CSV table of C-alpha atoms and ligand atoms in Angstrom, one decimal:
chain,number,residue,atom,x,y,z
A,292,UNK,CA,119.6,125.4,82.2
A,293,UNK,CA,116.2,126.5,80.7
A,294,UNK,CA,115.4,122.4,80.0
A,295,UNK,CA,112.3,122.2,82.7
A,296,UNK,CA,113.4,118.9,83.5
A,297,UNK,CA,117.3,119.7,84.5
A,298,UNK,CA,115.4,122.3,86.5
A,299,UNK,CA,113.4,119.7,88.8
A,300,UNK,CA,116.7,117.7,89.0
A,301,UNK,CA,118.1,120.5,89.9
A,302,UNK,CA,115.9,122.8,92.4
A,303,UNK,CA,112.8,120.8,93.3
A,304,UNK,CA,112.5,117.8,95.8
A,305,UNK,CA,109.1,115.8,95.5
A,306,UNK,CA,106.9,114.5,98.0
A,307,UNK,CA,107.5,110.5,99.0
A,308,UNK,CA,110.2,109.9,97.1
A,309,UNK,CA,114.4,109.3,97.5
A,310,UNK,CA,115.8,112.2,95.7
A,311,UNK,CA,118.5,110.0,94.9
A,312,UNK,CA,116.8,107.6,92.8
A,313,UNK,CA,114.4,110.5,91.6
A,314,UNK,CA,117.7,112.4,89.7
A,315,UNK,CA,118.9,109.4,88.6
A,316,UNK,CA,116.3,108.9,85.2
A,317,UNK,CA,114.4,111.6,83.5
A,318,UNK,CA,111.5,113.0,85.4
A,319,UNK,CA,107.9,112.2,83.7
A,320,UNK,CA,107.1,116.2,82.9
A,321,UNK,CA,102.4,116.0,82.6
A,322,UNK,CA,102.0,119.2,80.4
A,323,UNK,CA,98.8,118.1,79.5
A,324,UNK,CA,95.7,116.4,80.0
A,325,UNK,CA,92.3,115.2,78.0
A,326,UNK,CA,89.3,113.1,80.5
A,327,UNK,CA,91.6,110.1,81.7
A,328,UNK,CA,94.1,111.0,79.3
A,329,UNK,CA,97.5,112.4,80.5
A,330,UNK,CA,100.2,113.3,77.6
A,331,UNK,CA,103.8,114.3,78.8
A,332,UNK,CA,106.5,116.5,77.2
A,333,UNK,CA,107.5,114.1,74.9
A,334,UNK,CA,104.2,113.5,73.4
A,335,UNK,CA,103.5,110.4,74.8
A,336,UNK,CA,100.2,109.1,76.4
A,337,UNK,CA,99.1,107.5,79.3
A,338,UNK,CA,96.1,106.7,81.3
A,339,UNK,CA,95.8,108.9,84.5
A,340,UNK,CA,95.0,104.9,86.2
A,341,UNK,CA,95.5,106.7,89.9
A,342,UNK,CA,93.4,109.8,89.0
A,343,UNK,CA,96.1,111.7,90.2
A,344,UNK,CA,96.5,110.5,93.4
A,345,UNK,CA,93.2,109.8,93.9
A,346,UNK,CA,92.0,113.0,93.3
A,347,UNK,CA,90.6,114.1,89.8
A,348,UNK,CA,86.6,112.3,89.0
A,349,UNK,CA,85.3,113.4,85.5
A,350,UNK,CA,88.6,113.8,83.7
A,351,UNK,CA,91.1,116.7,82.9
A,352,UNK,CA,90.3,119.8,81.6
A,353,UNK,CA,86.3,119.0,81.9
A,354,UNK,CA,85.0,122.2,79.7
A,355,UNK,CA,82.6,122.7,82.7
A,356,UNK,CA,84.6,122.7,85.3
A,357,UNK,CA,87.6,124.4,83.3
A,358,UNK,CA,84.5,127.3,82.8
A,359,UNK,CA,83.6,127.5,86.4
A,360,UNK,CA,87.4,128.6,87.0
A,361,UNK,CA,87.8,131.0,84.8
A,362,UNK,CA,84.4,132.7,85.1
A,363,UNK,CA,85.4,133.2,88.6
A,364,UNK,CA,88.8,134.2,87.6
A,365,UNK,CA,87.2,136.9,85.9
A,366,UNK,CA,85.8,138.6,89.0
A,367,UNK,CA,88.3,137.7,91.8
A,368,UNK,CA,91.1,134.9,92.7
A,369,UNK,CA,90.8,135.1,96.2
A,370,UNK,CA,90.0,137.1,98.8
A,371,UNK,CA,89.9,136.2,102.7
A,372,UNK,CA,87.8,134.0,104.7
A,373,UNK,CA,88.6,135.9,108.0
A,374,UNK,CA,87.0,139.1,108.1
A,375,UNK,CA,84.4,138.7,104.8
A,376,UNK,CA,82.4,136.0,102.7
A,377,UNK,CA,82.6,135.1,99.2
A,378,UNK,CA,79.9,133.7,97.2
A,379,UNK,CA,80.8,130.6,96.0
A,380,UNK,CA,81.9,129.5,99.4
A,381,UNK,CA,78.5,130.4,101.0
A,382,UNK,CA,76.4,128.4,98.0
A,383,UNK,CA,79.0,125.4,97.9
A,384,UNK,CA,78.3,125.0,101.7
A,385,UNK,CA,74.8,124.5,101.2
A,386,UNK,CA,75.2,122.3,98.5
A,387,UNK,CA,78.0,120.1,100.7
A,388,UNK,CA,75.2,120.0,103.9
A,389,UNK,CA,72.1,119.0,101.5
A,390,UNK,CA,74.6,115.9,100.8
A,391,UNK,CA,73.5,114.5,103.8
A,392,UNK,CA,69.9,114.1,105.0
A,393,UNK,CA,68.4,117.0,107.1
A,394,UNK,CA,69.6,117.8,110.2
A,395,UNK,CA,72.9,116.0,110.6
A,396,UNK,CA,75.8,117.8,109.2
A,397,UNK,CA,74.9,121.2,109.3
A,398,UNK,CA,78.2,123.5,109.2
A,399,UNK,CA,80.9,123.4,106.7
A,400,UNK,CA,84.3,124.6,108.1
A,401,UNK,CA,86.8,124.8,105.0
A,402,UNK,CA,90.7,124.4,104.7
A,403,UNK,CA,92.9,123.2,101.8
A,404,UNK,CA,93.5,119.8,102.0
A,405,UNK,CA,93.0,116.4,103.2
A,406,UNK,CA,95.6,116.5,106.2
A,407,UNK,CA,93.8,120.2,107.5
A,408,UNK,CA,90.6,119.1,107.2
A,409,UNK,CA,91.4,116.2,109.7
A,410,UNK,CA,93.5,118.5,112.0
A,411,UNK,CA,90.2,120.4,111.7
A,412,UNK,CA,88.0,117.7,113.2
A,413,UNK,CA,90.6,117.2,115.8
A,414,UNK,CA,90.8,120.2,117.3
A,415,UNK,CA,86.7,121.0,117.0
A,416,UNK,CA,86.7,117.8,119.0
A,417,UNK,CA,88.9,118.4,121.5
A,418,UNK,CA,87.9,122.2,122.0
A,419,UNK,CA,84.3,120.8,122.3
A,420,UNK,CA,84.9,118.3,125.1
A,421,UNK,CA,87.1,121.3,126.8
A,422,UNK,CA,84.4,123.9,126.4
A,423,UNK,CA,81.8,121.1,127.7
A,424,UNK,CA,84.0,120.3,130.9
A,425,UNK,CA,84.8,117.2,130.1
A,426,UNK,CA,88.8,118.7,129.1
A,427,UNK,CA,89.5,114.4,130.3
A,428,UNK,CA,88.4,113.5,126.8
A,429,UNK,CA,91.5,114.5,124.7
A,430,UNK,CA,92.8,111.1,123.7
A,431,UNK,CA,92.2,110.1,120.2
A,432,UNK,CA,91.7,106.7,118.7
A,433,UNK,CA,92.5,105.4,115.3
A,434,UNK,CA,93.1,102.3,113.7
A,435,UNK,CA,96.2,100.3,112.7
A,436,UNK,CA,97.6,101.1,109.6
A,437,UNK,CA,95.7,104.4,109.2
A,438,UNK,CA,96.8,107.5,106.8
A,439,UNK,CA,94.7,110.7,107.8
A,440,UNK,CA,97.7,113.4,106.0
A,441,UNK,CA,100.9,114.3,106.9
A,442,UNK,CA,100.6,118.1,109.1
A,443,UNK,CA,101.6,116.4,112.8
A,444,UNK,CA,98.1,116.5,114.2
A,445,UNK,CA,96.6,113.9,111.0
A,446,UNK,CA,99.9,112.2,111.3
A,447,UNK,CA,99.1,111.4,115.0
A,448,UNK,CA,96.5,109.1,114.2
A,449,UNK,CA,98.7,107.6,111.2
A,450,UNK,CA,99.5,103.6,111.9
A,451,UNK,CA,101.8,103.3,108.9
A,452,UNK,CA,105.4,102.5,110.7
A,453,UNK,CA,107.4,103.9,107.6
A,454,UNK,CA,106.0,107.0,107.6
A,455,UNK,CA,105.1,107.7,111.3
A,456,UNK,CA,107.1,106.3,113.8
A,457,UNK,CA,109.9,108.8,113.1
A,458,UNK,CA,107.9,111.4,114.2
A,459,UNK,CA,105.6,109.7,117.3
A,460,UNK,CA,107.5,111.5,120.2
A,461,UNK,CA,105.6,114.5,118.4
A,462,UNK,CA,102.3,113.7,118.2
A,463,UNK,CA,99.0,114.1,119.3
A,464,UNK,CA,98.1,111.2,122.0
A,465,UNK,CA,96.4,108.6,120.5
A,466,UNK,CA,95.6,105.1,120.9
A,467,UNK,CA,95.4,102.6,117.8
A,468,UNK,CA,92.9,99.1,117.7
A,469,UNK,CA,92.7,96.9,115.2
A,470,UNK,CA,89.1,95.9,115.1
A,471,UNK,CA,85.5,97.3,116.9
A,472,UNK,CA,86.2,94.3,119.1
A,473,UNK,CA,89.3,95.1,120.4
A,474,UNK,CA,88.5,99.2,120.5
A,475,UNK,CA,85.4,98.1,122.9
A,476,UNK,CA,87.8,97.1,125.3
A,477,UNK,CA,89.9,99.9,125.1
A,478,UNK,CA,90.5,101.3,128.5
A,479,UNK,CA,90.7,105.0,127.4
A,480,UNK,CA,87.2,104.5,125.4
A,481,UNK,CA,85.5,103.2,128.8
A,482,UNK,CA,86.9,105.7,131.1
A,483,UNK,CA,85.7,108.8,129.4
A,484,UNK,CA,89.2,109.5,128.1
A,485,UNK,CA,88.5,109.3,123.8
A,486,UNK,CA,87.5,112.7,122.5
A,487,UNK,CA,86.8,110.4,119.2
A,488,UNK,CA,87.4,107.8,116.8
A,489,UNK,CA,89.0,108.3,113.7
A,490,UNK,CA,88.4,106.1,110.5
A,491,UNK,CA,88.4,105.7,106.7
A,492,UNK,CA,85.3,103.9,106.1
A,493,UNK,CA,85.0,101.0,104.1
A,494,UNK,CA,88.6,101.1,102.6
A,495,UNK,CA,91.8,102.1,103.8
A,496,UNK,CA,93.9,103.9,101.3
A,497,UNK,CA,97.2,103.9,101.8
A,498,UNK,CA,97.3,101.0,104.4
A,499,UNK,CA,97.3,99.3,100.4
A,500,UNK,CA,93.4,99.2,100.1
A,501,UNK,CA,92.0,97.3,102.8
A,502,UNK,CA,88.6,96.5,103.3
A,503,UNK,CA,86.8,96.8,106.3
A,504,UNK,CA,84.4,93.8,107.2
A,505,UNK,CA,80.4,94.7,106.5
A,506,UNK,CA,78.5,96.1,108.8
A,507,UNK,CA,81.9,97.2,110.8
A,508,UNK,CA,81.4,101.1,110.4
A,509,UNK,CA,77.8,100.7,111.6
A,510,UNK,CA,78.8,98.8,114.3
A,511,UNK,CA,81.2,101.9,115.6
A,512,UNK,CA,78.8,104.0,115.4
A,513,UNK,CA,77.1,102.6,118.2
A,514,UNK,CA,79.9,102.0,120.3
A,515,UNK,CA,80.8,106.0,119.7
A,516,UNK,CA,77.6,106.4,120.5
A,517,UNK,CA,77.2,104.0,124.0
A,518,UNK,CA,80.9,105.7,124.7
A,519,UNK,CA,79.4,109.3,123.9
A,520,UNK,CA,82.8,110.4,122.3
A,521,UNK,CA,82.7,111.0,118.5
A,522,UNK,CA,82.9,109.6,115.0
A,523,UNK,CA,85.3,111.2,112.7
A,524,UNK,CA,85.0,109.8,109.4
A,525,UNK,CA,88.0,110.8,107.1
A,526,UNK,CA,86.2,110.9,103.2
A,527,UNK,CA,89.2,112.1,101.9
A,528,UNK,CA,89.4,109.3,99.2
A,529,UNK,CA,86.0,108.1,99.8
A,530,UNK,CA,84.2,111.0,99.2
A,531,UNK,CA,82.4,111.8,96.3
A,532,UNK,CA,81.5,108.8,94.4
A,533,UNK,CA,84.7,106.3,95.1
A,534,UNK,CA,82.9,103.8,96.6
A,535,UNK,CA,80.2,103.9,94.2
A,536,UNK,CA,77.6,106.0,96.6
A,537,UNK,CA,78.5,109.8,97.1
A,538,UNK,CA,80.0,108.9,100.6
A,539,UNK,CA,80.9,105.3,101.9
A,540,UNK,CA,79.1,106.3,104.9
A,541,UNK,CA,76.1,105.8,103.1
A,542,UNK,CA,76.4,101.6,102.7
A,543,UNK,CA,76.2,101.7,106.4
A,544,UNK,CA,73.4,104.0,107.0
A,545,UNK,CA,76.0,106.4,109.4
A,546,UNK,CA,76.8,109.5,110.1
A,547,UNK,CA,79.4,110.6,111.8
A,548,UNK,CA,79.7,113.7,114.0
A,549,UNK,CA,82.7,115.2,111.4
A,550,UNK,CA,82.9,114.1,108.3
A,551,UNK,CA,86.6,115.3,106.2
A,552,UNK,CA,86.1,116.2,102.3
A,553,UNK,CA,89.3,116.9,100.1
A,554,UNK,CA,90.5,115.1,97.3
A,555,UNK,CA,87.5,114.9,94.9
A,556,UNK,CA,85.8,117.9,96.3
A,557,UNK,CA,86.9,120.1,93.4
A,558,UNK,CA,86.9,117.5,91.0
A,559,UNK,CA,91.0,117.0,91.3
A,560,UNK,CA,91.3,120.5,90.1
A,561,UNK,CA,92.2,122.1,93.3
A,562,UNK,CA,93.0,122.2,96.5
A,563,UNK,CA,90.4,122.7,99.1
A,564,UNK,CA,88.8,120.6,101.9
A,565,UNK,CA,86.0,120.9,104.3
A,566,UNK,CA,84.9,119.7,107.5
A,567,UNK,CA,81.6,119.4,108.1
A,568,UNK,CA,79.7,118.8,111.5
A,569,UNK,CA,76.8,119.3,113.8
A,570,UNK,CA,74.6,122.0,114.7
A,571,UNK,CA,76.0,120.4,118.4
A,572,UNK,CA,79.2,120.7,117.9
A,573,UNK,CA,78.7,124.4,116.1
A,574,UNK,CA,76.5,125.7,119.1
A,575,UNK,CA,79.0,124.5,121.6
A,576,UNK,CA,81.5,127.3,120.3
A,577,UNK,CA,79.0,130.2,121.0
A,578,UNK,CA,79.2,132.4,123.3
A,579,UNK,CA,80.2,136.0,124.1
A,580,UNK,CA,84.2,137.1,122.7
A,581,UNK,CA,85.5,137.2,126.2
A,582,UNK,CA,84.7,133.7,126.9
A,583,UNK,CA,87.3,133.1,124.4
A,584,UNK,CA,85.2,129.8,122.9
A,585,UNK,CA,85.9,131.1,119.2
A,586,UNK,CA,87.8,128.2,117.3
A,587,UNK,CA,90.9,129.7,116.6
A,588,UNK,CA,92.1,128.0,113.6
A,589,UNK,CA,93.0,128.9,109.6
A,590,UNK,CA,94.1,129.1,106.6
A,591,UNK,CA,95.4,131.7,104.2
A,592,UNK,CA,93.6,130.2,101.3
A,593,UNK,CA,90.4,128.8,103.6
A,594,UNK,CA,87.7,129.0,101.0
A,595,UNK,CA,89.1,129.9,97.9
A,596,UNK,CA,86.6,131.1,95.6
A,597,UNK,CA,88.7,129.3,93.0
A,598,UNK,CA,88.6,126.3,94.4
A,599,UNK,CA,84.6,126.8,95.3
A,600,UNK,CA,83.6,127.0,91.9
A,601,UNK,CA,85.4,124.1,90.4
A,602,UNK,CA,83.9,122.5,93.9
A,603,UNK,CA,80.5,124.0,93.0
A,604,UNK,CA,81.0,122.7,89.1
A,605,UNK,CA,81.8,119.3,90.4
A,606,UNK,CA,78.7,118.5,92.1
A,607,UNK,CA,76.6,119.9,89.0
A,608,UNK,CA,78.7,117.8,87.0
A,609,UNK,CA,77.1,114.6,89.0
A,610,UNK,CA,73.2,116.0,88.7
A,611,UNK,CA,73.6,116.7,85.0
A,612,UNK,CA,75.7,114.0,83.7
A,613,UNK,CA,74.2,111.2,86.1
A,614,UNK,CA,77.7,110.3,87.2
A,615,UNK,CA,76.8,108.0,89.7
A,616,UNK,CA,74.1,105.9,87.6
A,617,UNK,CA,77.0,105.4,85.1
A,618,UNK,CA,79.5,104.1,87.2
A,619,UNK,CA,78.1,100.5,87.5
A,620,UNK,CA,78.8,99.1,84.4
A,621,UNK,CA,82.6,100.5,84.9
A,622,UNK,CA,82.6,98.9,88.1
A,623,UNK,CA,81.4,95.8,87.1
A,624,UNK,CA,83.5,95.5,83.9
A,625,UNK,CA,86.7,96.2,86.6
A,626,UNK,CA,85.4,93.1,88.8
A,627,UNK,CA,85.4,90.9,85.2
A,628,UNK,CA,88.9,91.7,84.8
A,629,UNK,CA,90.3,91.5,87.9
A,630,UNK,CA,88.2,88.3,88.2
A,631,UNK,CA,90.2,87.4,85.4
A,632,UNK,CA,94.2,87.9,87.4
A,633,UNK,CA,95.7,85.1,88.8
A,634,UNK,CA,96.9,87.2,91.9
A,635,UNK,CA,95.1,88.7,95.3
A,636,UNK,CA,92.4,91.3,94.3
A,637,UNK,CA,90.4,93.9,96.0
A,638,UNK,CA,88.0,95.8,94.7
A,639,UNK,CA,85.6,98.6,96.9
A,640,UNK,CA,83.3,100.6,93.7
A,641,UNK,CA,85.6,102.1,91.5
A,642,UNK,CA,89.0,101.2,93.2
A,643,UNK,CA,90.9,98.1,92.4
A,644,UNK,CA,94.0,96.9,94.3
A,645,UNK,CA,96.1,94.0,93.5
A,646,UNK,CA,98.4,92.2,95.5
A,647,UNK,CA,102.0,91.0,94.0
A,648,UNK,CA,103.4,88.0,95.5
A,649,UNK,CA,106.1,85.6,94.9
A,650,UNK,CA,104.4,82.3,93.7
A,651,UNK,CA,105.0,80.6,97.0
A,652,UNK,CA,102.3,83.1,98.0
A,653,UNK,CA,105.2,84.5,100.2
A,654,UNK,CA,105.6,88.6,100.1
A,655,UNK,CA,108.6,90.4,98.2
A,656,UNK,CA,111.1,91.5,100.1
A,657,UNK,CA,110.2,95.4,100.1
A,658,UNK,CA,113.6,96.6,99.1
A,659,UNK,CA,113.0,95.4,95.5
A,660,UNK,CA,110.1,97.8,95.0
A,661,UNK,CA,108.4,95.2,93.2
A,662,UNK,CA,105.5,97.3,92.8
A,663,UNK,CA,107.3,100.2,91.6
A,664,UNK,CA,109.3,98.4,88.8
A,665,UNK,CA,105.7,96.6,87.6
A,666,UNK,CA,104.4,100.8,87.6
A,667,UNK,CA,107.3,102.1,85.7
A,668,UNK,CA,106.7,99.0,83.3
A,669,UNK,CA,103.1,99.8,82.8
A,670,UNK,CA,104.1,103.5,82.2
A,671,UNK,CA,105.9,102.1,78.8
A,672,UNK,CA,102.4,100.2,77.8
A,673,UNK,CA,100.8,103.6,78.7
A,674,UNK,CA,99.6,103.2,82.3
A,675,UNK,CA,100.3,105.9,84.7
A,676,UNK,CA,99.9,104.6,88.7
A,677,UNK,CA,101.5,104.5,91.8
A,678,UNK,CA,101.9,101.2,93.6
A,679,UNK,CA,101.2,100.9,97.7
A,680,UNK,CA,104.3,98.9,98.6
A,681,UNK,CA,103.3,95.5,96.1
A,682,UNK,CA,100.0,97.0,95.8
A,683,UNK,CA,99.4,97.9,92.5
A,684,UNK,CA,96.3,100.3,92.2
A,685,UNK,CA,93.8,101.1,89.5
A,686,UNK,CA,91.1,103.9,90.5
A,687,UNK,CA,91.1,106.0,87.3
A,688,UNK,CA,89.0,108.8,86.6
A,689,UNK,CA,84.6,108.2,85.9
A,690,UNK,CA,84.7,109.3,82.6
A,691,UNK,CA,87.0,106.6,81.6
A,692,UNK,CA,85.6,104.2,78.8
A,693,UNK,CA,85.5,100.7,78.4
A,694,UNK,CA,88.1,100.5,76.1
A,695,UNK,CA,90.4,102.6,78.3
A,696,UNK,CA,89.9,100.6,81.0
A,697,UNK,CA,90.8,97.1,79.3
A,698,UNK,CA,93.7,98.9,77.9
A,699,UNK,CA,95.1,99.5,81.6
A,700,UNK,CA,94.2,96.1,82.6
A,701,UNK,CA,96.1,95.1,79.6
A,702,UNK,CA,99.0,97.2,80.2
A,703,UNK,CA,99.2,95.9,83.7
A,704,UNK,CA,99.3,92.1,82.6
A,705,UNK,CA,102.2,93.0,80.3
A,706,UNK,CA,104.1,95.1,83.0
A,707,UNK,CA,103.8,92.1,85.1
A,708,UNK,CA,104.7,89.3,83.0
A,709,UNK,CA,107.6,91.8,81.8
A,710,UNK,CA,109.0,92.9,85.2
A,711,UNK,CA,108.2,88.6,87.3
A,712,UNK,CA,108.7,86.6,84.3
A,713,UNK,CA,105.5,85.1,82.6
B,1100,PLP,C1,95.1,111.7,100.8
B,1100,PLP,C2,94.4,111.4,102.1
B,1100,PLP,C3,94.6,112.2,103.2
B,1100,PLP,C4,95.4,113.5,103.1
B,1100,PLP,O1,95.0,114.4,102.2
B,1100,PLP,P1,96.0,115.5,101.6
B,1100,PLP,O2,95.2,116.3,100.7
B,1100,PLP,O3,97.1,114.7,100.9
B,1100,PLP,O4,96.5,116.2,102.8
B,1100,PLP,C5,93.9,112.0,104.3
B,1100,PLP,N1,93.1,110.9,104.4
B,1100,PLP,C6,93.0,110.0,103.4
B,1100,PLP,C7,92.1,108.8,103.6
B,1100,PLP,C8,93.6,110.2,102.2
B,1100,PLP,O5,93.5,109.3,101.2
């Protein structure tokens, strides 16, 4: 029973998935990974074509990121947030405020993942409206199809039936709109009721990559604004270059009154997230201990001094290797190719999605996991990704080259023809 494999069959259960199916092949074991290379115990090879779940940005086992770690390693692992500061924490929150012009987002609260850094947001919000008499705003609106994390206060605003609905007799209130349109009419947003909005600007991930019309996110701005409740922005997959500017806020010219970091924050290397938000929203929190306005929330792990210097080795990564100046080309060669495929394509920077459909243009019925047989078919040409439903998803690591980017476009076209017939 030493085989590591037998051992996940035998005492692990994974996230998303029927454990059924998931002990009925071999388990893909990573043990190692090279930029947007990912090789597994056998020896094989495979492009990471989902950065890990959307997470890693310059490649595995970067040697500067890889030195940050250890370097801290070498002084201390962790130590708490509650009670005493640590160093990289302090200089990775200047660096994550001086992100955003002067002035605007000012105060970096940190937790560990995408799902607490939204539940973060929430509650500042609704402790704010509490602490500013106004306890009537505690109603939070998001949008249909959303996906802001699983922990129950994220999962709220989640408009993804599968996963949600199971659990909505447990949630936060909230109200879900479909367009700007519709959310100005919203009774709750007129009344004084929303303590804030809650959106993934420009693209929604896991809704299976859908693309907000231009102009939209400026446009709820200044209906949050005219409402005077707030903007959350949720960054998680956004952040950090996706979208082909450090935040997707940016194409819009908005800020938002929280803004939630995770995923690419340490470069995929760690977990740890951070909310940051206004000198308003920090100053409504003073006050003396017995007026009990502390925000009473966190983490074991809050600010990991790990997880700061990878964080802290990411963003020098971008100065010094230009990251963002390079991406273009990538993300034009990406629009060739998908230019090139005969199905539904949506491209937002550096993430591609495309759509498989019968040829009557008609969807697959869902219980033939189309998408997942056309992954697991790819994995044999040497593609690694993860499929939204039918929606097969290419947003691999920056550092990947031109030539490993036509061969996942390759391998796609061959999983494709292979698992619908040419
Ligand atoms: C992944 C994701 C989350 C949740 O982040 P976790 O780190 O998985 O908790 C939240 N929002 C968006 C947009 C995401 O893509």
């Amino acid at each position: 029973m030493s085989n590591p494999s037998e051992l996940d069959q035998r005492y692990s259960w994974h996230p998303f998935t029927q454990m059924r199916d998931w002990c009925a092949r071999e388990p893909l074991m990573l043990v190692e990974g090279d930029g947007a290379i990912l090789r597994d115990s056998a020896g094989n090879e495979y492009l990471d074509g989902n950065s890990s779940i959307w997470t890693n940005l310059h490649g595995h086992r970067h040697p500067k990121i890889n030195a940050a770690i250890r370097a801290q390693l070498d002084r201390v692992a962790h130590v708490s947030y509650l009670g005493s500061a640590n160093e990289p924490a302090s200089i990775l929150a200047e660096k994550l405020v001086k992100l955003f012009p002067p002035g605007t987002l000012e105060r970096v609260f940190y937790s560990d993942d995408g799902s607490t850094a939204i539940e973060v947001a929430l509650k500042m919000a609704a402790q704010f409206w509490q602490l500013g008499g106004q306890p009537r705003r505690s109603i939070f609106v998001s949008f249909d199809q959303a996906y802001h994390g699983d922990t129950a206060g994220a999962a709220s605003l989640g408009g993804i039936s599968v996963f949600h609905d199971r659990f909505a007799k447990f949630h936060f209130p909230c109200r879900r709109v479909k367009t700007v349109a519709e959310l100005r009419e919203l009774p709750e947003l007129r009344n004084g009721e929303a303590a804030a909005v809650v959106i993934e600007p420009l693209i929604q991930g896991a809704a299976g990559l859908r693309l907000w019309p231009k102009g939209m996110l400026a446009e709820l701005r200044q209906l949050c604004d005219e409402a005077d409740t707030f903007l959350i922005l949720d960054e998680v997959m956004t952040g950090f270059g996706r979208t082909g500017t450090m935040f997707a806020c940016e194409q819009e010219g908005v800020i938002p009154d929280f803004i939630a970091l995770a995923k690419g924050l340490t470069g995929g290397y760690l977990p740890l997230a951070a909310t940051l938000t206004t000198r308003r929203v920090y100053e409504q929190f003073l006050g003396e201990y017995e007026e009990l306005k502390t925000f009473f929330y966190g983490h074991s792990y809050t600010a990991n001094p790990l997880g700061c210097a990878a964080a802290l080795a990411n963003l020098q990564i971008f100065e010094e290797e230009k990251t963002l100046d390079q991406l273009p080309p990538k993300i034009q060669l990406m629009a060739q190719r998908l230019a090139a495929l005969e199905w539904t394509t949506r491209q937002c920077g550096f993430i591609a999605g495309i759509d498989l459909v019968k040829p009557s243009g008609e969807a697959f019925d869902w219980r033939e996991q189309t998408g997942a047989r056309v992954c697991l078919a790819a994995r044999r040409h040497g593609l690694l990704t993860r499929p939204i439903r039918d929606t097969i998803v290419l947003m691999p690591p920056y550092c990947v080259t031109a030539d490993q980017l036509h061969g996942a476009f390759d391998a796609l076209e061959a999983a494709i023809a292979e698992t619908l017939g040419a």
